[in-house]
């Protein structure tokens, strides 16, 4: 029920949602500051600040029924206490309950008084995440309270929502202020921004009810459904959030389209010479995509185009042709790649193709430092035609003379933000012109996802491989048969084939990855004494890496032991055998990328997926897909099914798509309707579309036009 002061507020403001949070009772400057740090400035920001998850303290679980990974509440009596100081202070408290099982509570930070409270016989009510410890199940730093006497522990009646928060703002206080904001929720008719007819058509339930439900699930709420995000109330909100994201990308695109870009018509002279010098002719798909790009960049409006093409489909030459048109028009080109090795490969190709034509190709990676960096920066500022590098290109202090075209390779490693940052490099050159943007991605993205994640881009597909490729034969072999695999490599080397041996350690540091590669290098060097073997990993200096790559390319090395640094872009057509260690740990997209390093020439190629048994269900399915198909598109769809879009788009790392409640994999079924409603809103109710963005994206959206 609205409090009297809350009612007073509604009468003084036309829309209660626009009321500043500081007007809520009990919100002083310090709290308002903390809320502002979360982007919560107006009452409606609080309505749409949704729980990340829920804690279920409504019941007590028997210790015997605990499962690792669960967050739950248990009640038990302290059996034993142990304080250790060996490496760092530690308090271990063993509790047990009627199920006669023991649970260890482990604390690394504790006050002495806290330790002294934990006398054997004390009853505790604890809440925390259960995990498998060295001596059985345990909870690290559980929340706990002592229960006095023989009274039963008092449990909560409602699930507790857990909100994203910030330092100095506890869950209780945040929940309190959200409750005050919810008291001001207007009736649906005022709250709803999607026209009622569309809501009815797509089965969208009341927004007001949905908000109240997710903030305060009733006692009978289905915790499993809520945790999975599949409750209709959550789905209602997810729909609106996806819709808003779609609208905001569309708006970003429209905003860019209103800017001006240099028209890159070119003269065609350098282009003719480049094409004449190539040892191959363009495929039909390459010609089509090149033509689409040429039409776009000839306009005085910025191009925003994504080129999708499977590994080996020949995106690099398409990018080079676009670059040439810019150079012919007197404009600069920036080419950005996600890893240094890939950027170096591009440098190599572009110099090979363009330097003979008198085009100046400069290099600017993060590791370029000191005097070399100064010189590179100066060349860029003075108008070097093409500048190739890593994300270092976007850093402060990099100024272009006239940047006309930005090419971003392997887009799935970059986020929208980074793309925008590079675009803005062009904008600060005083002319008011922004560069054209060409994005290359090797991961074919399922259509629904592409429309959602890249709603701001036009899409071209290079859907044809250069002629003469033979599909890679793939097999999966247990590591128990490692010796056989090594023998097979031996035979291949003696036949003059070239081999990649890829070491994969995914969650560890670059240093550990390098070590794993060194171990494999030593093992193979010993086993294949009559073969020449090279080693490449991310900890080597760029020059060392280049030397090794060059030697492998020139056929001086038979085997290249590598970390996943070779995952993208590396191109050695003669290599025809690849062994991937611990393949069961990699996702499909990554396996497909890696495998794409072979099968580039006309020789029949093989890929051996070495795995460590036993295989889990997911790993088994992944390896099966890899054996069945070389089609990147099918693999991407399967990947989406098995792992979810965060992985498909590689956005876990970049944080590109972070939703409050939506989850692209779980909610992909909503996307067709989202696109339909989005198109309708933009054409019939642009103002509502704008309000949705302000509602969901809040403070950040208000600065988009700045
Ligand atoms: P990706 O799309 O994976 O970036 P690349 O641009 O690296 O592919 O091209 C892969 C290989 O195919 C390179 O060796 C490239 O020179 C070669 N290539 C590209 N286009 C053609 C073509 N039309 N005919 C023959 N080979 C081509
Ligand atoms: Mg490439």
XYZ file of C-alpha atoms and ligand atoms in Angstrom:
734
model
C 0.000 0.000 0.000
C 1.301 3.460 -0.848
C 2.328 5.387 2.252
C 0.752 8.828 2.754
C 3.993 10.581 1.824
C 4.231 8.474 -1.302
C 0.745 9.577 -2.283
C 1.776 13.162 -1.768
C 4.632 12.578 -4.195
C 2.390 11.226 -6.935
C 0.243 14.280 -6.814
C 3.155 16.666 -7.298
C 4.695 14.806 -10.234
C 2.953 14.029 -13.480
C 4.736 10.673 -13.743
C 5.784 9.030 -10.469
C 8.520 7.148 -12.295
C 10.321 10.383 -13.075
C 10.520 11.417 -9.428
C 14.127 11.594 -8.242
C 14.995 8.874 -5.726
C 16.013 11.522 -3.230
C 12.341 12.429 -2.881
C 11.564 9.029 -1.370
C 11.218 9.029 2.413
C 14.455 8.065 4.125
C 16.705 8.624 1.108
C 19.352 11.106 2.181
C 22.330 12.332 0.161
C 24.582 9.384 1.089
C 22.030 6.784 0.018
C 21.176 8.785 -3.098
C 24.879 8.784 -3.956
C 25.162 5.033 -3.538
C 22.063 4.563 -5.688
C 23.484 6.881 -8.341
C 26.554 4.685 -8.538
C 24.195 1.895 -9.608
C 22.635 4.210 -12.173
C 19.503 4.516 -10.024
C 18.440 8.132 -10.134
C 14.696 8.085 -10.595
C 11.948 6.053 -8.990
C 11.415 4.014 -12.160
C 15.088 3.032 -12.139
C 14.308 1.282 -8.871
C 11.264 -0.465 -10.338
C 13.442 -1.912 -13.060
C 16.412 -2.782 -10.863
C 15.650 -6.502 -10.911
C 16.897 -9.268 -8.638
C 19.855 -11.262 -9.890
C 18.658 -14.331 -8.045
C 16.725 -15.388 -4.986
C 17.761 -16.815 -1.672
C 15.494 -19.434 -0.288
C 15.525 -19.109 3.472
C 11.980 -20.306 3.753
C 13.013 -23.826 4.615
C 15.793 -25.801 6.239
C 17.461 -28.601 4.314
C 18.838 -31.718 6.000
C 22.627 -31.953 5.706
C 22.228 -35.425 4.246
C 20.256 -33.914 1.342
C 22.771 -31.200 0.409
C 24.200 -31.128 -3.105
C 27.386 -29.312 -4.106
C 26.651 -26.093 -5.974
C 23.323 -25.447 -4.199
C 22.723 -22.422 -2.049
C 20.615 -23.433 0.868
C 19.850 -23.115 4.535
C 20.785 -25.696 7.148
C 20.402 -25.892 10.882
C 22.855 -27.796 13.042
C 24.699 -28.133 16.307
C 28.409 -27.374 16.565
C 30.334 -30.616 17.035
C 33.921 -29.483 16.810
C 35.889 -26.306 16.234
C 39.363 -26.047 14.857
C 41.479 -22.926 14.468
C 44.430 -23.163 12.147
C 47.180 -20.678 11.449
C 49.431 -22.627 9.160
C 49.162 -20.524 5.993
C 46.598 -18.035 7.075
C 44.136 -17.828 9.919
C 41.309 -20.241 9.476
C 38.322 -21.306 11.482
C 36.683 -24.641 10.795
C 33.410 -25.457 12.462
C 31.810 -28.871 12.036
C 28.050 -28.966 12.525
C 25.659 -31.868 12.365
C 21.905 -32.278 12.357
C 19.235 -34.920 12.785
C 20.230 -36.492 9.493
C 23.453 -37.441 11.329
C 25.666 -35.935 8.649
C 28.388 -33.369 9.168
C 28.951 -30.105 7.338
C 32.098 -28.013 7.702
C 31.791 -24.226 7.893
C 35.034 -22.604 6.888
C 36.016 -19.006 7.681
C 39.152 -17.199 6.595
C 38.231 -13.844 8.083
C 36.764 -13.801 11.546
C 36.921 -11.929 14.776
C 38.077 -13.607 17.930
C 34.680 -13.091 19.567
C 33.133 -14.855 16.618
C 35.382 -17.879 17.100
C 34.644 -17.930 20.798
C 30.887 -18.005 20.187
C 31.183 -21.290 18.343
C 31.301 -23.563 21.342
C 30.375 -27.200 20.817
C 26.661 -27.544 21.424
C 25.794 -24.140 19.950
C 22.897 -24.236 17.499
C 23.372 -22.399 14.230
C 21.140 -21.513 11.315
C 23.371 -21.101 8.260
C 22.880 -20.074 4.684
C 25.487 -20.459 1.963
C 26.739 -22.274 -1.075
C 27.528 -25.941 -0.593
C 30.744 -27.189 -2.095
C 32.850 -30.271 -2.073
C 35.730 -29.755 0.362
C 38.714 -31.945 1.138
C 36.834 -33.747 3.910
C 33.296 -33.707 2.581
C 30.708 -31.006 2.060
C 31.379 -27.507 3.320
C 30.229 -23.908 3.216
C 32.793 -21.126 2.970
C 31.801 -17.977 4.830
C 28.133 -18.830 5.239
C 25.727 -16.300 6.636
C 24.770 -17.609 10.046
C 22.929 -16.826 13.231
C 22.949 -18.472 16.632
C 19.707 -19.912 17.881
C 19.174 -19.800 21.573
C 17.392 -22.382 23.673
C 15.293 -25.153 22.223
C 12.979 -23.032 20.138
C 12.743 -23.960 16.484
C 14.628 -21.653 14.184
C 12.479 -18.977 12.610
C 12.636 -19.160 8.846
C 11.621 -16.510 6.295
C 8.185 -16.513 4.769
C 9.209 -15.134 1.390
C 12.080 -15.775 -0.983
C 14.647 -12.991 -0.587
C 15.561 -11.221 -3.803
C 19.253 -10.505 -4.206
C 19.939 -7.339 -6.156
C 23.036 -6.155 -7.953
C 24.504 -3.643 -5.535
C 27.538 -1.565 -4.781
C 29.976 -1.146 -1.940
C 28.411 0.320 1.161
C 24.849 -0.498 0.164
C 23.533 -3.666 1.779
C 20.770 -5.860 0.385
C 18.348 -4.940 3.176
C 18.649 -1.225 2.608
C 18.424 -1.577 -1.133
C 15.381 -3.821 -0.855
C 13.834 -1.283 1.519
C 14.174 1.608 -0.873
C 12.940 -0.517 -3.790
C 9.857 -1.369 -1.730
C 9.188 2.344 -1.251
C 9.516 2.903 -4.972
C 7.177 -0.006 -5.727
C 4.530 1.638 -3.563
C 4.418 4.324 -6.275
C 3.819 1.927 -9.169
C 0.938 3.367 -11.191
C -1.821 1.211 -12.665
C -0.991 -0.770 -15.776
C -2.616 1.684 -18.148
C -0.050 4.314 -17.159
C 2.909 2.008 -16.853
C 2.559 0.123 -20.106
C 4.493 1.356 -23.148
C 3.650 -1.508 -25.508
C 0.228 -0.946 -27.130
C -2.428 -3.175 -25.505
C -3.369 -4.812 -28.800
C 0.225 -6.014 -29.248
C 0.400 -7.191 -25.640
C -2.713 -9.264 -26.174
C -1.483 -10.626 -29.488
C 1.821 -11.806 -28.001
C 0.387 -13.017 -24.717
C 2.197 -10.419 -22.591
C 0.747 -10.259 -19.106
C 0.423 -7.228 -16.854
C 3.696 -5.335 -16.428
C 2.719 -4.111 -13.003
C 1.983 -7.618 -11.754
C 5.185 -8.886 -13.302
C 7.287 -6.285 -11.488
C 5.595 -6.917 -8.159
C 6.052 -10.641 -8.584
C 9.772 -10.613 -9.344
C 10.562 -8.137 -6.571
C 8.426 -9.968 -4.013
C 7.678 -13.520 -5.018
C 4.733 -14.835 -2.984
C 5.203 -17.629 -0.429
C 3.987 -20.268 -2.874
C 6.328 -19.154 -5.687
C 8.025 -21.948 -7.550
C 11.680 -21.441 -6.711
C 12.901 -23.742 -9.477
C 10.972 -21.840 -12.112
C 12.120 -18.497 -10.725
C 15.745 -19.589 -10.571
C 15.537 -20.758 -14.158
C 13.998 -17.439 -15.193
C 11.028 -19.160 -16.764
C 8.219 -17.746 -14.692
C 5.710 -15.833 -16.879
C 6.442 -12.662 -14.895
C 10.124 -12.958 -15.744
C 9.362 -13.796 -19.349
C 7.190 -10.697 -19.572
C 10.076 -8.558 -18.374
C 12.612 -10.396 -20.520
C 10.465 -9.637 -23.546
C 10.479 -5.966 -22.762
C 14.202 -5.939 -22.102
C 14.995 -7.697 -25.377
C 12.670 -5.305 -27.150
C 14.489 -2.376 -25.600
C 17.892 -3.701 -26.564
C 16.684 -4.182 -30.106
C 15.280 -0.644 -30.213
C 18.432 0.826 -28.776
C 20.667 -0.844 -31.368
C 18.298 0.363 -34.082
C 18.464 3.836 -32.645
C 22.241 3.754 -32.448
C 22.261 2.777 -36.061
C 19.881 5.570 -36.994
C 22.025 8.062 -35.084
C 25.102 6.962 -36.989
C 23.205 7.119 -40.242
C 22.417 10.754 -39.648
C 26.132 11.535 -39.585
C 28.187 12.117 -42.692
C 31.008 9.981 -43.979
C 33.509 10.560 -46.759
C 32.333 9.094 -50.025
C 34.884 6.458 -51.015
C 34.399 6.031 -54.736
C 38.017 5.355 -55.567
C 39.545 5.444 -59.023
C 39.793 1.697 -59.495
C 43.424 1.919 -60.561
C 45.067 0.374 -57.488
C 42.240 -2.104 -57.325
C 42.894 -3.345 -60.852
C 46.570 -3.765 -60.088
C 45.851 -5.619 -56.860
C 43.459 -8.027 -58.563
C 45.810 -8.561 -61.492
C 48.609 -9.552 -59.107
C 46.597 -12.154 -57.161
C 47.331 -15.814 -57.844
C 43.564 -16.524 -57.810
C 40.331 -15.019 -59.007
C 37.624 -13.957 -56.558
C 34.829 -16.400 -55.865
C 31.313 -15.372 -56.798
C 30.518 -14.719 -53.142
C 33.608 -12.542 -52.712
C 32.657 -10.534 -55.803
C 29.124 -10.024 -54.566
C 30.163 -8.925 -51.086
C 32.885 -6.661 -52.484
C 30.272 -5.007 -54.672
C 27.891 -4.540 -51.719
C 30.649 -2.843 -49.787
C 31.610 -0.647 -52.729
C 28.035 0.628 -53.034
C 27.896 1.380 -49.300
C 31.160 3.245 -48.971
C 30.512 5.346 -52.046
C 27.690 6.982 -50.067
C 28.211 10.032 -47.910
C 26.498 8.102 -45.077
C 28.539 5.795 -42.880
C 28.410 2.118 -43.798
C 27.730 -0.312 -40.955
C 28.262 -3.730 -42.431
C 29.003 -7.137 -41.010
C 30.637 -9.656 -43.315
C 30.061 -13.217 -42.210
C 32.157 -15.889 -43.784
C 33.254 -19.250 -42.553
C 36.908 -19.838 -41.746
C 38.893 -19.910 -44.963
C 36.185 -18.256 -47.057
C 38.591 -15.450 -47.969
C 37.527 -12.414 -45.956
C 40.993 -10.861 -45.910
C 41.104 -10.020 -49.604
C 37.590 -8.595 -49.384
C 38.809 -6.315 -46.597
C 41.880 -5.356 -48.606
C 39.715 -4.386 -51.582
C 37.614 -2.135 -49.365
C 40.805 -0.614 -47.947
C 42.131 0.071 -51.433
C 39.007 2.036 -52.340
C 39.543 4.222 -49.278
C 43.194 4.767 -50.107
C 42.298 5.672 -53.682
C 39.970 8.286 -52.240
C 42.725 9.805 -50.128
C 41.386 8.429 -46.825
C 43.009 6.364 -44.093
C 42.035 2.843 -43.078
C 42.344 1.292 -39.626
C 42.298 -2.498 -39.379
C 41.858 -3.879 -35.888
C 42.233 -7.532 -34.857
C 41.647 -9.074 -31.427
C 45.022 -10.775 -31.024
C 48.478 -9.641 -31.860
C 49.223 -12.759 -33.871
C 46.193 -12.205 -36.070
C 47.020 -8.530 -36.486
C 50.524 -9.577 -37.547
C 49.112 -11.959 -40.131
C 47.066 -9.135 -41.564
C 50.080 -6.888 -41.572
C 51.933 -9.557 -43.477
C 49.191 -9.975 -46.105
C 48.448 -6.297 -46.493
C 52.114 -5.416 -46.895
C 52.518 -8.233 -49.378
C 49.564 -7.000 -51.426
C 49.697 -3.244 -50.958
C 53.302 -2.147 -50.499
C 54.140 -2.878 -54.167
C 51.302 -0.504 -55.069
C 52.948 2.284 -53.081
C 50.498 2.056 -50.178
C 51.969 2.838 -46.775
C 50.989 0.175 -44.195
C 51.771 1.112 -40.569
C 51.789 -1.132 -37.483
C 50.479 -0.215 -34.057
C 50.021 -2.899 -31.435
C 49.983 -2.653 -27.650
C 53.524 -3.908 -27.402
C 54.920 -1.196 -29.675
C 56.529 1.111 -27.136
C 58.947 3.971 -26.710
C 60.455 5.510 -29.782
C 58.891 3.021 -32.184
C 55.506 3.933 -30.783
C 56.143 7.654 -31.156
C 57.124 7.108 -34.743
C 54.100 4.959 -35.446
C 51.795 7.539 -33.861
C 53.370 10.240 -35.943
C 52.906 8.266 -39.136
C 49.271 7.706 -38.248
C 48.751 11.382 -37.495
C 50.448 12.362 -40.742
C 48.195 10.129 -42.775
C 49.708 6.637 -43.150
C 47.306 4.969 -45.591
C 46.570 1.798 -43.694
C 47.147 1.248 -39.977
C 46.974 -2.288 -38.642
C 46.958 -3.268 -34.999
C 45.138 -4.560 -31.960
C 42.829 -2.669 -29.608
C 45.812 -0.328 -29.145
C 44.363 1.522 -32.117
C 41.526 2.759 -29.951
C 43.646 4.121 -27.167
C 44.025 7.711 -26.135
C 46.724 9.497 -27.997
C 46.079 7.760 -31.303
C 44.963 10.424 -33.748
C 44.283 9.889 -37.408
C 44.655 12.522 -40.096
C 41.536 11.407 -41.971
C 40.150 8.074 -41.029
C 37.669 6.994 -43.679
C 37.224 3.283 -43.031
C 37.449 1.114 -39.952
C 37.770 -2.639 -40.419
C 37.313 -4.887 -37.412
C 38.237 -8.532 -37.860
C 36.814 -11.426 -35.863
C 34.174 -9.241 -34.395
C 32.940 -11.814 -31.933
C 35.919 -10.975 -29.760
C 35.023 -7.311 -29.590
C 32.027 -5.621 -28.079
C 29.773 -2.929 -29.450
C 31.466 -0.422 -27.161
C 34.872 -1.061 -28.625
C 33.513 -0.763 -32.112
C 31.966 2.568 -31.235
C 35.211 3.787 -29.693
C 37.053 3.255 -32.941
C 34.310 4.952 -34.886
C 34.661 7.927 -32.619
C 38.345 8.123 -33.496
C 37.200 9.288 -36.865
C 34.726 11.715 -35.420
C 37.276 13.731 -33.485
C 39.184 14.822 -36.530
C 37.310 18.098 -36.846
C 35.703 17.472 -40.228
C 32.556 16.161 -38.569
C 32.824 13.062 -40.750
C 32.689 9.598 -39.253
C 34.379 6.613 -40.888
C 32.634 3.718 -42.579
C 32.658 0.481 -40.614
C 33.307 -3.001 -41.882
C 33.112 -5.863 -39.423
C 34.389 -9.324 -40.321
C 33.345 -12.394 -38.429
C 34.258 -16.007 -38.953
C 31.564 -17.351 -36.690
C 28.375 -17.563 -38.655
C 25.760 -16.323 -36.279
C 22.317 -17.864 -36.281
C 19.885 -15.461 -37.857
C 17.747 -14.696 -34.829
C 20.807 -13.902 -32.784
C 22.374 -11.812 -35.491
C 19.237 -9.735 -35.696
C 19.299 -9.163 -32.006
C 22.998 -8.735 -31.316
C 23.792 -6.889 -34.516
C 20.576 -5.011 -35.140
C 22.769 -2.004 -35.872
C 24.549 -3.663 -38.809
C 23.734 -4.765 -42.353
C 24.875 -8.293 -43.017
C 26.696 -9.751 -46.046
C 27.601 -13.403 -46.284
C 30.532 -14.999 -48.076
C 28.727 -18.276 -48.415
C 31.123 -20.065 -50.711
C 34.609 -21.432 -50.154
C 37.389 -20.921 -52.696
C 37.530 -23.825 -55.145
C 39.702 -26.878 -54.611
C 39.243 -27.200 -50.869
C 38.828 -30.687 -49.536
C 36.787 -31.094 -46.386
C 38.733 -31.945 -43.254
C 38.270 -35.491 -41.950
C 37.875 -35.384 -38.196
C 38.267 -38.139 -35.642
C 38.190 -38.194 -31.858
C 40.795 -40.329 -30.081
C 41.288 -40.979 -26.387
C 44.497 -39.697 -24.865
C 45.197 -43.303 -23.885
C 46.172 -43.790 -27.524
C 48.508 -40.807 -27.570
C 51.500 -42.871 -28.647
C 49.636 -44.005 -31.767
C 48.763 -40.419 -32.615
C 52.383 -39.382 -32.271
C 53.395 -42.239 -34.546
C 50.862 -41.071 -37.068
C 52.404 -37.600 -36.984
C 55.733 -39.168 -37.581
C 54.505 -40.860 -40.744
C 52.845 -37.642 -41.907
C 56.079 -35.678 -41.422
C 58.050 -38.216 -43.394
C 55.492 -37.803 -46.192
C 56.237 -34.085 -46.176
C 52.979 -32.991 -44.555
C 52.886 -30.184 -42.009
C 51.238 -30.582 -38.647
C 49.796 -28.329 -35.930
C 49.807 -29.694 -32.397
C 47.553 -27.483 -30.347
C 47.763 -27.376 -26.559
C 44.678 -26.101 -24.858
C 44.411 -25.061 -21.297
C 41.499 -22.760 -21.167
C 40.970 -21.356 -17.781
C 44.584 -20.866 -16.812
C 46.971 -17.977 -17.315
C 48.956 -17.260 -20.449
C 52.003 -18.405 -18.497
C 50.513 -21.807 -17.698
C 49.389 -22.171 -21.285
C 52.936 -21.453 -22.447
C 54.265 -24.059 -20.019
C 51.836 -26.694 -21.270
C 53.004 -26.013 -24.807
C 56.622 -26.278 -23.723
C 55.957 -29.658 -22.133
C 54.307 -30.943 -25.303
C 57.149 -29.484 -27.335
C 59.697 -31.410 -25.271
C 57.660 -34.604 -25.532
C 57.294 -34.381 -29.313
C 60.910 -33.331 -29.839
C 62.000 -36.480 -28.013
C 59.580 -38.759 -29.848
C 60.138 -37.297 -33.320
C 63.876 -36.821 -33.333
C 64.086 -36.759 -37.128
C 61.398 -34.081 -37.617
C 61.849 -30.326 -37.284
C 59.561 -28.968 -34.623
C 58.710 -25.381 -33.699
C 56.942 -23.818 -30.732
C 54.724 -20.746 -30.569
C 52.826 -19.250 -27.653
C 51.504 -15.971 -26.380
C 54.419 -15.235 -24.068
C 56.919 -14.980 -26.911
C 57.978 -11.647 -28.368
C 56.172 -10.654 -31.576
C 59.397 -10.990 -33.508
C 60.054 -14.489 -32.188
C 56.526 -15.491 -33.069
C 56.904 -14.104 -36.542
C 60.162 -16.003 -37.098
C 58.536 -19.267 -36.085
C 55.463 -18.587 -38.227
C 57.657 -17.699 -41.183
C 59.682 -20.888 -40.785
C 56.513 -22.975 -40.614
C 55.062 -21.178 -43.613
C 58.259 -21.749 -45.580
C 58.067 -25.463 -44.815
C 61.228 -25.450 -42.722
C 59.315 -26.845 -39.759
C 57.189 -29.981 -39.986
C 55.389 -29.653 -36.684
C 54.220 -26.491 -34.970
C 53.379 -26.910 -31.306
C 51.108 -24.025 -30.397
C 48.700 -22.674 -27.859
C 45.344 -21.391 -29.032
C 47.144 -18.205 -30.180
C 46.807 -19.738 -33.619
C 43.057 -19.976 -33.246
C 42.154 -17.163 -35.571
C 43.459 -15.983 -38.884
C 46.638 -18.022 -39.152
C 46.992 -19.178 -42.735
C 49.476 -21.841 -43.828
C 47.836 -23.677 -46.762
C 50.292 -26.582 -46.740
C 49.457 -27.624 -43.175
C 47.152 -30.624 -43.430
C 47.078 -32.336 -40.056
C 45.987 -30.884 -36.769
C 45.971 -32.478 -33.348
C 44.008 -30.705 -30.625
C 44.805 -31.785 -27.093
C 42.112 -31.761 -24.402
C 39.597 -31.051 -27.098
C 36.814 -31.965 -24.693
C 37.397 -28.704 -22.847
C 36.802 -26.439 -25.807
C 33.575 -25.061 -27.135
C 32.390 -25.750 -30.646
C 33.149 -22.310 -31.998
C 36.719 -22.528 -30.819
C 37.202 -26.044 -32.150
C 35.829 -24.967 -35.501
C 38.144 -21.958 -35.596
C 41.137 -24.111 -34.763
C 40.268 -26.765 -37.270
C 39.899 -24.034 -39.882
C 43.699 -23.716 -39.850
C 43.876 -26.903 -41.913
C 42.014 -27.797 -45.090
C 43.171 -24.562 -46.696
C 45.099 -26.185 -49.505
C 44.157 -28.841 -52.010
C 45.683 -31.687 -49.949
C 43.233 -33.832 -48.001
C 43.426 -32.762 -44.350
C 42.786 -34.448 -41.037
C 41.966 -33.255 -37.579
C 42.514 -35.406 -34.504
C 40.569 -34.432 -31.410
C 42.486 -35.910 -28.496
C 40.366 -36.168 -25.394
C 40.815 -37.125 -21.803
C 38.265 -39.802 -20.840
C 35.727 -40.079 -19.360
C 33.727 -37.729 -21.560
C 30.774 -35.821 -20.141
C 27.529 -35.713 -22.092
C 28.095 -32.189 -23.400
C 31.669 -32.882 -24.494
C 30.555 -36.074 -26.203
C 27.914 -34.183 -28.180
C 30.384 -31.492 -29.172
C 32.970 -33.924 -30.457
C 30.214 -35.739 -32.312
C 29.161 -32.532 -34.071
C 32.771 -31.844 -35.034
C 33.102 -35.290 -36.560
C 29.880 -34.943 -38.495
C 30.233 -31.573 -40.135
C 32.594 -28.875 -41.390
C 29.755 -26.431 -41.893
C 30.361 -23.443 -39.656
C 26.742 -22.485 -39.785
C 25.485 -25.808 -38.490
C 28.180 -25.763 -35.839
C 27.150 -22.308 -34.668
C 23.514 -23.356 -34.363
C 24.491 -26.442 -32.436
C 26.731 -24.318 -30.244
C 23.870 -22.005 -29.449
C 21.788 -24.997 -28.491
C 24.480 -26.534 -26.306
C 26.099 -23.545 -24.704
C 24.071 -20.413 -25.103
C 24.654 -17.199 -26.984
C 27.107 -15.621 -24.555
C 29.570 -18.197 -25.777
C 28.490 -18.103 -29.392
C 29.030 -14.390 -29.543
C 32.059 -14.495 -27.314
C 30.504 -11.843 -25.168
C 31.236 -13.346 -21.792
C 34.606 -11.659 -22.041
C 33.493 -8.412 -23.556
C 30.312 -7.973 -21.578
C 28.625 -6.737 -24.706
C 25.209 -8.070 -23.994
C 24.503 -7.910 -20.362
C 20.895 -8.210 -19.513
C 19.124 -7.750 -16.215
C 16.715 -10.557 -16.766
C 16.766 -11.731 -20.382
C 18.979 -14.580 -21.478
C 19.374 -14.933 -25.215
C 19.584 -18.714 -25.223
C 16.674 -19.260 -22.907
C 14.572 -16.517 -24.443
C 15.512 -16.867 -28.107
C 11.943 -17.984 -28.795
C 10.829 -14.442 -27.949
C 12.982 -12.799 -30.615
C 10.684 -13.042 -33.645
C 7.920 -11.300 -31.694
C 10.431 -8.800 -30.323
C 11.455 -7.850 -33.838
C 7.856 -7.548 -34.956
C 6.833 -5.364 -32.033
C 10.050 -3.346 -32.400
C 9.357 -2.517 -36.034
C 5.793 -1.516 -35.208
C 6.822 0.744 -32.338
C 9.491 2.489 -34.380
C 7.102 3.298 -37.169
C 3.955 4.051 -35.150
C 5.037 4.998 -31.623
C 8.612 6.303 -31.717
C 8.058 8.166 -28.477
C 7.173 5.009 -26.594
C 10.256 3.369 -28.061
C 12.318 6.213 -26.662
C 10.659 5.870 -23.248
C 11.396 2.150 -23.187
C 15.079 2.871 -23.725
C 15.104 5.452 -20.960
C 13.317 3.000 -18.703
C 15.616 0.023 -19.237
C 18.911 1.532 -20.171
C 18.377 4.491 -17.926
C 21.210 6.823 -17.157
C 23.510 5.328 -19.776
C 20.996 5.949 -22.558
C 20.706 9.583 -21.667
C 24.315 10.084 -22.705
C 24.161 8.210 -25.988
C 23.634 11.345 -27.999
C 26.255 13.307 -26.114
P 39.278 -16.095 -43.707
O 37.926 -15.823 -44.295
O 39.268 -17.252 -42.782
O 39.895 -14.870 -43.117
P 41.455 -15.880 -45.533
O 41.159 -14.530 -46.017
O 42.575 -16.045 -44.572
O 40.154 -16.560 -44.946
O 41.682 -16.821 -46.794
C 42.056 -18.173 -46.652
C 42.981 -18.589 -47.747
O 42.285 -18.633 -48.995
C 44.140 -17.654 -47.976
O 45.274 -18.424 -48.266
C 43.707 -16.846 -49.176
O 44.817 -16.338 -49.878
C 42.973 -17.873 -49.971
N 41.942 -17.331 -50.870
C 41.116 -16.292 -50.617
N 40.287 -16.109 -51.658
C 40.567 -17.055 -52.557
C 40.028 -17.387 -53.845
N 39.027 -16.703 -54.381
N 40.575 -18.452 -54.479
C 41.578 -19.150 -53.927
N 42.132 -18.891 -52.743
C 41.632 -17.855 -52.064
Mg 40.590 -14.208 -41.322
